[in-house]
Amino acid sequence: MAGIVIIGAGHGGVQLAASLRDQGFGGQITLISNEADWPYHKPPLSKSYMQTQEAPLQALRGARFFDDKQINLRLGAAVSSIDRAAQTVTFADGATLGYDTLVLATGTTARRLAVPGADLAGVFHLRTAEDARAMRSALGGVRRVAVIGGGFIGLEAAAMLAARGLSVEVLETAPRLLGRAVSRAVADAVGEYLVRQGVKIHCSSAVSQLVGQKQVNTVQLEDGQKIAADMVVVGIGAVPEITLAQAAGLDCDNGIVTNSLLATSDRAIYALGDCVAYPQAQLGRMARLESVQNATDQARALARTLTGTPTPYDTLPWFWSDIGTLKLQIAGLSHDADEAITVHRDDGTLQSVWCLAKGRLVAVETLNSPGEHMLARRLIADGLTLDRAVMASGDMMRLKAAYSVAR
Ligand SMILES: Cc1cc2nc3c(=O)[nH]c(=O)nc-3n(C[C@H](O)[C@H](O)[C@H](O)COP(=O)(O)OP(=O)(O)OC[C@H]3O[C@@H](n4cnc5c(N)ncnc54)[C@H](O)[C@@H]3O)c2cc1C
């Protein structure tokens, strides 16, 4: 038996291999990564890893884990094609490997900046350990950093670099930060926090080109403004890594299309994590999510399916981002929200935003309020919406009391 072959040893791929063994799968498992690094946590790359020059990568599993679990981990091995008829994958060096079941856990790649000068030295995209290492080792001597993109990764990096004493300016094309991800109130609170850390923020500012001889020294904006920068960090989103799937003729549409069991259009091939567009239970339509929770919970569900208990993936999504000392947590999905209840602390700082769609609680965004986040996850998963005055109070005692009555 050729066993289960997993392409991608990121958060989802590693969790799947581990969960398959937890579920009692005794067959062969091959876990393939095109990265040379031991499988590592990605979120710290834009956070603690940038805090000091010495911060190590954080391993997803310990040194003996894969041997102990008899998982055949192949690092630095890029799969270049899939032969569906023969049920084999071919590596970049021409070697082939057979599979009974193939799982694509290929994640995303950083969206590249497409303006003149984007290939100058000093311009960094941040997706992999290799990217982060290159960026961190170039920091010596850097004084001014321009961060292109006001999404999570850009803002996390901006906070870290400002904390290291660098002059940081964030350039965002949209009229506000975190446009696709959170409510206006949370985006504004994050922006105000960053300004207090010394970060300059320019919204509605599209970059027209990067300027320099070999090394970048200026970011030119479409309105003619020039921002001096000896390092540029690009954080303009990610694109699903579907090259293999597309070439193999699998259905793809903003990701590898699967059903709720994470099965692709080929019976022997499944997919999970950032690269997957699946029927999202809470939204009631196809969606592709990018988060550690989504990748690891999909892996757990798929492990059950592959060991004989078909398990549709319907876990409530949640997400976190650490921007400096600001812990932003999101329970649920606010895509369809048409009402927002904002909660402020006595000192005027924003504590949370409760998002409703047609009167039903669909998401809660919290800032440094982890207890409220945990409760919100339970409320939304249970399909409960509390009285508006209770939600607006942000008071944990009242919220907990109302939850125990409602459930
Ligand atoms: C800097 C940064 C900060 C982040 N912060 C957060 C956060 O705070 N909270 C959060 O929830 N999420 C965060 N994320 C997102 C999170 O890391 C992803 O959602 C998660 O890694 C998705 O897991 P995955 O297994 O789908 O893909 P990945 O973890 O990206 O793993 C995919 C792997 O597949 C490999 N691969 C692709 N193609 C091939 C091939 N042909 N052959 C072999 N290997 C291949 C890739 O190189 C990669 O190693 C962050 C991401 C980054 C980059």
CSV table of C-alpha atoms and ligand atoms in Angstrom, one decimal:
chain,number,residue,atom,x,y,z
A,1,MET,CA,0.0,0.0,0.0
A,2,ALA,CA,1.3,3.4,-0.9
A,3,GLY,CA,-0.5,5.1,2.0
A,4,ILE,CA,-1.4,8.8,2.5
A,5,VAL,CA,0.8,11.4,0.9
A,6,ILE,CA,0.5,15.0,2.2
A,7,ILE,CA,2.0,17.8,0.2
A,8,GLY,CA,2.8,20.7,2.5
A,9,ALA,CA,4.2,20.5,6.0
A,10,GLY,CA,2.7,23.7,7.4
A,11,HIS,CA,0.1,24.0,10.1
A,12,GLY,CA,-2.5,21.9,8.3
A,13,GLY,CA,-0.2,19.2,6.9
A,14,VAL,CA,1.6,18.5,10.1
A,15,GLN,CA,-1.7,18.4,12.1
A,16,LEU,CA,-3.2,16.0,9.6
A,17,ALA,CA,-0.2,13.6,9.9
A,18,ALA,CA,-0.4,13.8,13.7
A,19,SER,CA,-4.2,13.4,13.9
A,20,LEU,CA,-4.1,10.4,11.5
A,21,ARG,CA,-1.9,8.6,14.0
A,22,ASP,CA,-4.1,9.8,16.9
A,23,GLN,CA,-7.1,8.3,15.0
A,24,GLY,CA,-5.2,5.0,14.8
A,25,PHE,CA,-4.2,5.1,11.1
A,26,GLY,CA,-1.4,2.5,10.8
A,27,GLY,CA,-0.5,2.8,7.2
A,28,GLN,CA,2.3,4.8,5.6
A,29,ILE,CA,2.2,8.6,5.9
A,30,THR,CA,4.6,10.8,3.8
A,31,LEU,CA,4.7,14.5,4.6
A,32,ILE,CA,6.4,16.6,2.0
A,33,SER,CA,7.7,20.1,2.3
A,34,ASN,CA,9.4,22.2,-0.3
A,35,GLU,CA,10.9,24.2,2.6
A,36,ALA,CA,14.3,23.2,4.1
A,37,ASP,CA,13.3,24.3,7.6
A,38,TRP,CA,11.9,21.9,10.2
A,39,PRO,CA,8.1,22.5,10.2
A,40,TYR,CA,7.6,25.8,12.2
A,41,HIS,CA,4.8,28.1,13.4
A,42,LYS,CA,4.2,30.9,10.9
A,43,PRO,CA,2.4,33.5,13.0
A,44,PRO,CA,5.6,34.4,15.0
A,45,LEU,CA,7.4,35.4,11.8
A,46,SER,CA,5.8,38.8,11.8
A,47,LYS,CA,5.7,39.1,15.6
A,48,SER,CA,8.3,37.7,18.1
A,49,TYR,CA,10.7,36.5,15.5
A,50,MET,CA,11.2,40.2,14.4
A,51,GLN,CA,11.5,41.4,18.0
A,52,THR,CA,15.2,40.5,18.4
A,53,GLN,CA,17.9,39.1,16.1
A,54,GLU,CA,18.2,36.0,18.3
A,55,ALA,CA,14.6,34.8,18.5
A,56,PRO,CA,14.5,31.2,17.2
A,57,LEU,CA,11.9,29.7,14.9
A,58,GLN,CA,9.2,27.9,16.9
A,59,ALA,CA,8.9,24.2,15.8
A,60,LEU,CA,5.5,22.8,15.2
A,61,ARG,CA,6.6,19.4,16.7
A,62,GLY,CA,9.7,18.3,18.6
A,63,ALA,CA,12.8,16.7,17.1
A,64,ARG,CA,11.7,13.1,17.6
A,65,PHE,CA,8.0,13.5,16.8
A,66,PHE,CA,8.0,12.4,13.2
A,67,ASP,CA,10.3,9.4,13.8
A,68,ASP,CA,8.3,8.3,16.9
A,69,LYS,CA,5.0,8.5,14.9
A,70,GLN,CA,6.6,6.8,11.9
A,71,ILE,CA,5.8,9.8,9.7
A,72,ASN,CA,8.1,10.0,6.7
A,73,LEU,CA,9.0,13.7,6.7
A,74,ARG,CA,10.7,14.9,3.5
A,75,LEU,CA,12.1,18.4,3.7
A,76,GLY,CA,13.4,20.5,0.8
A,77,ALA,CA,11.4,18.3,-1.6
A,78,ALA,CA,9.2,20.2,-4.0
A,79,VAL,CA,6.4,18.3,-5.8
A,80,SER,CA,6.2,19.4,-9.4
A,81,SER,CA,3.3,17.4,-10.7
A,82,ILE,CA,0.5,14.9,-10.0
A,83,ASP,CA,-0.4,12.0,-12.2
A,84,ARG,CA,-4.0,11.3,-11.2
A,85,ALA,CA,-4.3,8.2,-13.4
A,86,ALA,CA,-1.2,6.5,-12.1
A,87,GLN,CA,-1.8,8.0,-8.5
A,88,THR,CA,1.8,9.3,-8.3
A,89,VAL,CA,3.4,12.6,-7.6
A,90,THR,CA,6.7,13.7,-9.2
A,91,PHE,CA,9.3,15.7,-7.4
A,92,ALA,CA,11.4,18.5,-8.9
A,93,ASP,CA,14.3,16.1,-9.2
A,94,GLY,CA,12.3,13.7,-11.3
A,95,ALA,CA,11.7,11.0,-8.6
A,96,THR,CA,8.1,9.7,-8.2
A,97,LEU,CA,6.1,8.5,-5.3
A,98,GLY,CA,2.8,6.6,-5.3
A,99,TYR,CA,-0.3,7.4,-3.2
A,100,ASP,CA,-3.5,5.7,-2.3
A,101,THR,CA,-4.8,9.0,-0.9
A,102,LEU,CA,-3.2,12.4,-1.7
A,103,VAL,CA,-3.8,15.5,0.4
A,104,LEU,CA,-2.9,19.0,-0.8
A,105,ALA,CA,-2.0,21.3,2.1
A,106,THR,CA,0.0,23.7,0.0
A,107,GLY,CA,-1.1,27.0,1.7
A,108,THR,CA,-0.6,30.3,0.0
A,109,THR,CA,2.2,32.4,-1.5
A,110,ALA,CA,2.7,36.1,-0.8
A,111,ARG,CA,1.1,38.3,-3.4
A,112,ARG,CA,4.0,40.1,-5.1
A,113,LEU,CA,4.1,43.8,-5.4
A,114,ALA,CA,3.8,44.6,-9.1
A,115,VAL,CA,5.3,48.1,-9.6
A,116,PRO,CA,8.6,49.2,-11.1
A,117,GLY,CA,11.5,48.7,-8.6
A,118,ALA,CA,9.8,45.9,-6.7
A,119,ASP,CA,12.8,43.7,-7.3
A,120,LEU,CA,15.3,46.2,-5.8
A,121,ALA,CA,17.4,45.0,-2.8
A,122,GLY,CA,15.8,45.9,0.5
A,123,VAL,CA,12.3,44.9,-0.6
A,124,PHE,CA,10.9,42.0,1.4
A,125,HIS,CA,7.8,39.9,1.2
A,126,LEU,CA,7.0,37.9,4.4
A,127,ARG,CA,5.6,34.4,4.1
A,128,THR,CA,8.2,31.8,5.0
A,129,ALA,CA,11.0,31.4,7.5
A,130,GLU,CA,13.4,32.0,4.7
A,131,ASP,CA,11.7,35.4,3.9
A,132,ALA,CA,11.7,36.3,7.6
A,133,ARG,CA,15.4,35.4,8.0
A,134,ALA,CA,16.4,37.4,5.0
A,135,MET,CA,14.4,40.4,6.3
A,136,ARG,CA,15.8,40.2,9.8
A,137,SER,CA,19.4,39.8,8.8
A,138,ALA,CA,19.0,42.9,6.6
A,139,LEU,CA,17.8,45.0,9.5
A,140,GLY,CA,21.3,46.1,10.7
A,141,GLY,CA,21.8,49.7,9.5
A,142,VAL,CA,18.2,50.2,8.5
A,143,ARG,CA,16.6,53.3,10.0
A,144,ARG,CA,13.5,53.9,7.9
A,145,VAL,CA,11.0,51.2,6.9
A,146,ALA,CA,8.0,51.5,4.6
A,147,VAL,CA,5.4,48.8,5.1
A,148,ILE,CA,3.2,48.5,2.0
A,149,GLY,CA,-0.2,47.1,3.0
A,150,GLY,CA,-2.3,47.7,6.1
A,151,GLY,CA,-3.4,44.1,6.7
A,152,PHE,CA,-2.5,41.9,9.7
A,153,ILE,CA,1.0,40.9,8.6
A,154,GLY,CA,2.0,44.4,7.6
A,155,LEU,CA,0.7,45.9,10.9
A,156,GLU,CA,2.2,43.2,13.1
A,157,ALA,CA,5.6,43.8,11.4
A,158,ALA,CA,5.1,47.6,11.7
A,159,ALA,CA,4.5,47.4,15.4
A,160,MET,CA,7.6,45.1,16.0
A,161,LEU,CA,9.9,47.3,13.9
A,162,ALA,CA,8.7,50.5,15.6
A,163,ALA,CA,9.4,48.8,19.0
A,164,ARG,CA,13.0,48.2,17.8
A,165,GLY,CA,13.3,52.0,17.4
A,166,LEU,CA,13.0,52.2,13.6
A,167,SER,CA,11.0,54.9,11.9
A,168,VAL,CA,8.0,53.1,10.3
A,169,GLU,CA,5.4,54.3,7.8
A,170,VAL,CA,2.5,52.2,6.6
A,171,LEU,CA,1.1,52.8,3.1
A,172,GLU,CA,-2.4,51.4,2.5
A,173,THR,CA,-4.3,51.8,-0.8
A,174,ALA,CA,-7.7,51.6,0.8
A,175,PRO,CA,-9.3,54.4,2.8
A,176,ARG,CA,-8.7,52.4,6.0
A,177,LEU,CA,-6.6,49.7,7.6
A,178,LEU,CA,-7.6,46.0,7.8
A,179,GLY,CA,-10.3,46.7,5.3
A,180,ARG,CA,-11.3,43.2,4.5
A,181,ALA,CA,-10.9,41.7,7.9
A,182,VAL,CA,-12.5,43.7,10.8
A,183,SER,CA,-15.0,46.4,11.6
A,184,ARG,CA,-14.2,50.1,11.1
A,185,ALA,CA,-14.1,50.6,14.9
A,186,VAL,CA,-11.5,48.0,15.4
A,187,ALA,CA,-9.4,49.2,12.5
A,188,ASP,CA,-9.5,52.7,13.9
A,189,ALA,CA,-8.5,51.5,17.3
A,190,VAL,CA,-5.5,49.5,15.9
A,191,GLY,CA,-4.5,52.6,13.8
A,192,GLU,CA,-4.6,54.8,16.9
A,193,TYR,CA,-2.5,52.3,18.8
A,194,LEU,CA,0.1,52.2,16.1
A,195,VAL,CA,0.3,56.0,15.9
A,196,ARG,CA,0.9,56.0,19.7
A,197,GLN,CA,3.8,53.7,19.0
A,198,GLY,CA,5.3,56.2,16.6
A,199,VAL,CA,4.1,54.6,13.3
A,200,LYS,CA,3.0,57.0,10.6
A,201,ILE,CA,-0.1,55.7,8.6
A,202,HIS,CA,-1.0,56.8,5.1
A,203,CYS,CA,-4.4,55.5,3.9
A,204,SER,CA,-5.7,56.0,0.4
A,205,SER,CA,-2.1,55.9,-0.7
A,206,ALA,CA,-1.3,53.8,-3.7
A,207,VAL,CA,2.4,53.0,-4.4
A,208,SER,CA,3.4,53.8,-8.0
A,209,GLN,CA,7.1,52.8,-7.9
A,210,LEU,CA,10.1,51.9,-5.7
A,211,VAL,CA,13.2,54.0,-6.4
A,212,GLY,CA,16.9,53.3,-5.9
A,213,GLN,CA,20.1,52.3,-7.7
A,214,LYS,CA,20.5,48.7,-6.5
A,215,GLN,CA,19.1,49.3,-3.1
A,216,VAL,CA,15.6,50.8,-2.5
A,217,ASN,CA,15.7,54.3,-1.0
A,218,THR,CA,12.3,55.9,-1.8
A,219,VAL,CA,8.7,54.8,-2.2
A,220,GLN,CA,6.9,56.9,-4.7
A,221,LEU,CA,3.1,57.3,-4.3
A,222,GLU,CA,0.6,57.9,-7.1
A,223,ASP,CA,-0.2,61.3,-5.7
A,224,GLY,CA,3.5,62.3,-6.2
A,225,GLN,CA,4.5,62.0,-2.5
A,226,LYS,CA,7.9,60.4,-1.8
A,227,ILE,CA,8.6,58.4,1.3
A,228,ALA,CA,12.2,57.8,2.2
A,229,ALA,CA,12.9,54.2,3.1
A,230,ASP,CA,15.9,51.9,3.3
A,231,MET,CA,13.8,48.8,3.8
A,232,VAL,CA,10.3,48.0,2.3
A,233,VAL,CA,8.1,45.3,3.7
A,234,VAL,CA,5.4,44.2,1.4
A,235,GLY,CA,2.2,42.8,3.1
A,236,ILE,CA,-0.5,42.9,0.4
A,237,GLY,CA,-2.1,39.6,0.9
A,238,ALA,CA,-1.7,36.0,-0.2
A,239,VAL,CA,-2.8,33.9,-3.1
A,240,PRO,CA,-3.8,30.2,-2.7
A,241,GLU,CA,-1.0,27.8,-3.9
A,242,ILE,CA,-3.1,25.9,-6.5
A,243,THR,CA,-0.4,25.4,-9.2
A,244,LEU,CA,-0.3,21.6,-8.8
A,245,ALA,CA,-4.1,21.2,-8.5
A,246,GLN,CA,-4.8,23.3,-11.6
A,247,ALA,CA,-2.2,21.5,-13.7
A,248,ALA,CA,-3.8,18.2,-12.5
A,249,GLY,CA,-7.2,19.4,-13.7
A,250,LEU,CA,-8.8,19.6,-10.3
A,251,ASP,CA,-11.7,22.1,-9.9
A,252,CYS,CA,-10.3,25.4,-8.6
A,253,ASP,CA,-12.1,28.7,-8.0
A,254,ASN,CA,-10.3,31.0,-5.5
A,255,GLY,CA,-8.6,27.9,-4.1
A,256,ILE,CA,-8.9,24.2,-4.6
A,257,VAL,CA,-12.7,23.5,-4.6
A,258,THR,CA,-13.8,20.8,-2.1
A,259,ASN,CA,-17.0,19.6,-0.6
A,260,SER,CA,-17.6,19.7,3.2
A,261,LEU,CA,-15.6,16.5,3.6
A,262,LEU,CA,-12.6,18.4,2.0
A,263,ALA,CA,-12.7,16.0,-1.0
A,264,THR,CA,-11.7,17.5,-4.3
A,265,SER,CA,-13.2,16.6,-7.7
A,266,ASP,CA,-10.9,13.5,-7.7
A,267,ARG,CA,-12.0,10.7,-5.2
A,268,ALA,CA,-8.4,10.0,-4.2
A,269,ILE,CA,-7.4,13.6,-3.5
A,270,TYR,CA,-8.4,15.8,-0.6
A,271,ALA,CA,-7.2,19.4,0.3
A,272,LEU,CA,-7.1,21.5,3.4
A,273,GLY,CA,-6.1,24.8,4.9
A,274,ASP,CA,-5.3,28.2,3.2
A,275,CYS,CA,-5.4,26.7,-0.3
A,276,VAL,CA,-9.0,25.4,0.0
A,277,ALA,CA,-12.4,26.9,-1.1
A,278,TYR,CA,-15.0,24.9,0.8
A,279,PRO,CA,-18.8,25.2,1.7
A,280,GLN,CA,-18.5,27.4,4.8
A,281,ALA,CA,-21.3,26.3,7.2
A,282,GLN,CA,-21.8,29.7,9.0
A,283,LEU,CA,-21.8,31.7,5.8
A,284,GLY,CA,-23.8,29.2,3.8
A,285,ARG,CA,-21.6,29.6,0.7
A,286,MET,CA,-18.1,28.8,-0.6
A,287,ALA,CA,-15.3,30.5,1.2
A,288,ARG,CA,-11.5,30.3,1.6
A,289,LEU,CA,-10.1,31.2,5.0
A,290,GLU,CA,-6.5,31.9,6.0
A,291,SER,CA,-5.9,31.0,9.6
A,292,VAL,CA,-4.1,28.5,11.8
A,293,GLN,CA,-7.4,27.5,13.4
A,294,ASN,CA,-9.0,26.8,10.0
A,295,ALA,CA,-6.0,24.7,8.8
A,296,THR,CA,-5.6,22.6,12.0
A,297,ASP,CA,-9.3,22.0,12.6
A,298,GLN,CA,-9.8,21.0,8.9
A,299,ALA,CA,-6.9,18.6,9.4
A,300,ARG,CA,-8.6,17.1,12.5
A,301,ALA,CA,-11.9,16.6,10.7
A,302,LEU,CA,-10.1,15.1,7.6
A,303,ALA,CA,-8.2,12.7,9.8
A,304,ARG,CA,-11.5,11.3,11.0
A,305,THR,CA,-12.9,11.1,7.5
A,306,LEU,CA,-9.8,9.3,6.2
A,307,THR,CA,-10.0,6.8,9.1
A,308,GLY,CA,-13.6,5.8,8.4
A,309,THR,CA,-15.8,8.4,10.1
A,310,PRO,CA,-16.9,10.9,7.5
A,311,THR,CA,-16.8,14.2,9.3
A,312,PRO,CA,-18.0,17.3,7.5
A,313,TYR,CA,-16.0,20.4,8.5
A,314,ASP,CA,-18.3,22.9,10.2
A,315,THR,CA,-16.2,24.3,13.1
A,316,LEU,CA,-16.8,27.9,14.0
A,317,PRO,CA,-13.8,30.0,12.6
A,318,TRP,CA,-11.8,32.1,14.9
A,319,PHE,CA,-8.6,34.2,14.5
A,320,TRP,CA,-6.1,36.2,16.3
A,321,SER,CA,-3.5,38.8,15.6
A,322,ASP,CA,-0.9,40.3,18.0
A,323,ILE,CA,-0.1,43.9,16.9
A,324,GLY,CA,2.5,45.0,19.5
A,325,THR,CA,0.8,44.6,22.8
A,326,LEU,CA,-2.7,44.7,21.3
A,327,LYS,CA,-4.3,41.2,21.1
A,328,LEU,CA,-7.0,41.2,18.5
A,329,GLN,CA,-9.2,38.1,18.5
A,330,ILE,CA,-12.1,37.4,16.2
A,331,ALA,CA,-14.8,34.8,16.9
A,332,GLY,CA,-17.0,33.9,13.9
A,333,LEU,CA,-17.2,35.6,10.5
A,334,SER,CA,-18.5,39.2,10.1
A,335,HIS,CA,-18.8,39.1,6.3
A,336,ASP,CA,-22.6,39.4,6.3
A,337,ALA,CA,-22.9,41.7,9.4
A,338,ASP,CA,-25.3,44.7,9.1
A,339,GLU,CA,-25.1,45.9,12.7
A,340,ALA,CA,-22.3,46.6,15.1
A,341,ILE,CA,-22.5,47.1,18.9
A,342,THR,CA,-19.3,48.7,20.2
A,343,VAL,CA,-18.1,48.3,23.8
A,344,HIS,CA,-15.7,50.7,25.4
A,345,ARG,CA,-13.8,50.5,28.6
A,346,ASP,CA,-14.1,53.2,31.3
A,347,ASP,CA,-10.9,54.8,30.0
A,348,GLY,CA,-12.5,55.1,26.5
A,349,THR,CA,-10.5,52.4,24.8
A,350,LEU,CA,-12.3,50.0,22.5
A,351,GLN,CA,-12.9,46.6,24.2
A,352,SER,CA,-15.0,44.8,21.6
A,353,VAL,CA,-17.4,45.0,18.6
A,354,TRP,CA,-20.4,42.6,18.5
A,355,CYS,CA,-21.4,42.0,14.9
A,356,LEU,CA,-25.0,41.0,14.0
A,357,ALA,CA,-26.6,40.0,10.7
A,358,LYS,CA,-30.3,40.4,10.6
A,359,GLY,CA,-30.4,40.5,14.4
A,360,ARG,CA,-28.3,37.3,14.8
A,361,LEU,CA,-24.9,37.3,16.4
A,362,VAL,CA,-22.3,36.3,13.8
A,363,ALA,CA,-19.0,37.6,15.0
A,364,VAL,CA,-17.3,39.3,18.0
A,365,GLU,CA,-14.0,41.2,17.6
A,366,THR,CA,-12.1,41.8,20.9
A,367,LEU,CA,-9.1,43.8,21.9
A,368,ASN,CA,-7.1,42.5,24.9
A,369,SER,CA,-10.3,40.8,26.1
A,370,PRO,CA,-9.6,37.1,25.9
A,371,GLY,CA,-12.4,36.0,28.3
A,372,GLU,CA,-15.0,37.8,26.2
A,373,HIS,CA,-13.5,36.2,23.1
A,374,MET,CA,-13.8,32.7,24.5
A,375,LEU,CA,-17.4,33.3,25.6
A,376,ALA,CA,-18.3,34.8,22.2
A,377,ARG,CA,-17.0,31.6,20.5
A,378,ARG,CA,-19.4,29.5,22.6
A,379,LEU,CA,-22.3,31.8,22.0
A,380,ILE,CA,-21.9,31.9,18.2
A,381,ALA,CA,-21.2,28.1,18.0
A,382,ASP,CA,-24.4,27.5,20.0
A,383,GLY,CA,-26.4,29.9,17.7
A,384,LEU,CA,-27.2,32.3,20.6
A,385,THR,CA,-27.8,36.0,20.5
A,386,LEU,CA,-28.0,37.8,23.8
A,387,ASP,CA,-30.0,40.8,24.7
A,388,ARG,CA,-28.4,43.9,23.1
A,389,ALA,CA,-28.0,45.7,26.4
A,390,VAL,CA,-26.1,42.7,27.8
A,391,MET,CA,-23.8,42.5,24.8
A,392,ALA,CA,-23.2,46.3,24.9
A,393,SER,CA,-22.2,46.1,28.6
A,394,GLY,CA,-19.1,44.0,27.8
A,395,ASP,CA,-19.4,42.9,31.5
A,396,MET,CA,-18.2,39.4,31.9
A,397,MET,CA,-20.4,38.6,34.8
A,398,ARG,CA,-23.5,39.8,33.0
A,399,LEU,CA,-22.5,38.0,29.8
A,400,LYS,CA,-21.8,34.7,31.5
A,401,ALA,CA,-25.1,34.9,33.5
A,402,ALA,CA,-27.0,35.6,30.3
A,403,TYR,CA,-25.3,32.8,28.5
A,404,SER,CA,-26.1,30.2,31.2
A,405,VAL,CA,-29.8,31.2,31.0
A,406,ALA,CA,-29.9,31.2,27.2
A,407,ARG,CA,-28.2,27.8,26.6
B,1,LIG,C1,3.9,36.1,8.8
B,1,LIG,C2,2.6,35.4,9.0
B,1,LIG,C3,1.8,35.7,10.2
B,1,LIG,C4,0.6,35.0,10.4
B,1,LIG,N1,-0.1,35.3,11.6
B,1,LIG,C5,-1.2,34.6,11.8
B,1,LIG,C6,-1.9,34.8,13.0
B,1,LIG,O1,-1.5,35.6,13.9
B,1,LIG,N2,-3.0,34.1,13.2
B,1,LIG,C7,-3.5,33.1,12.3
B,1,LIG,O2,-4.5,32.5,12.6
B,1,LIG,N3,-2.8,33.0,11.2
B,1,LIG,C8,-1.7,33.7,10.9
B,1,LIG,N4,-1.0,33.5,9.7
B,1,LIG,C9,-1.6,32.6,8.7
B,1,LIG,C10,-1.3,31.1,9.0
B,1,LIG,O3,0.1,30.9,9.1
B,1,LIG,C11,-1.9,30.2,7.9
B,1,LIG,O4,-3.3,30.4,7.9
B,1,LIG,C12,-1.5,28.8,8.1
B,1,LIG,O5,-0.1,28.6,8.0
B,1,LIG,C13,-2.2,27.9,7.0
B,1,LIG,O6,-1.7,26.6,7.1
B,1,LIG,P1,-1.6,25.7,5.8
B,1,LIG,O7,-1.1,24.4,6.3
B,1,LIG,O8,-2.8,25.8,5.0
B,1,LIG,O9,-0.5,26.4,5.0
B,1,LIG,P2,1.0,26.7,5.3
B,1,LIG,O10,1.3,26.7,6.8
B,1,LIG,O11,1.4,27.9,4.5
B,1,LIG,O12,1.8,25.4,4.7
B,1,LIG,C14,1.9,25.1,3.4
B,1,LIG,C15,3.2,24.5,3.0
B,1,LIG,O13,3.1,23.8,1.8
B,1,LIG,C16,4.4,24.0,1.1
B,1,LIG,N5,4.2,23.7,-0.3
B,1,LIG,C17,3.5,24.4,-1.2
B,1,LIG,N6,3.6,23.9,-2.4
B,1,LIG,C18,4.4,22.8,-2.3
B,1,LIG,C19,4.9,21.8,-3.2
B,1,LIG,N7,4.6,21.9,-4.5
B,1,LIG,N8,5.7,20.8,-2.8
B,1,LIG,C20,6.0,20.8,-1.5
B,1,LIG,N9,5.6,21.7,-0.5
B,1,LIG,C21,4.8,22.6,-1.0
B,1,LIG,C22,4.7,25.4,1.4
B,1,LIG,O14,6.0,25.8,1.2
B,1,LIG,C23,4.3,25.5,2.9
B,1,LIG,O15,5.4,25.1,3.7
B,1,LIG,C24,0.2,34.1,9.4
B,1,LIG,C25,0.9,33.9,8.3
B,1,LIG,C26,2.1,34.5,8.1
B,1,LIG,C27,2.9,34.2,6.8
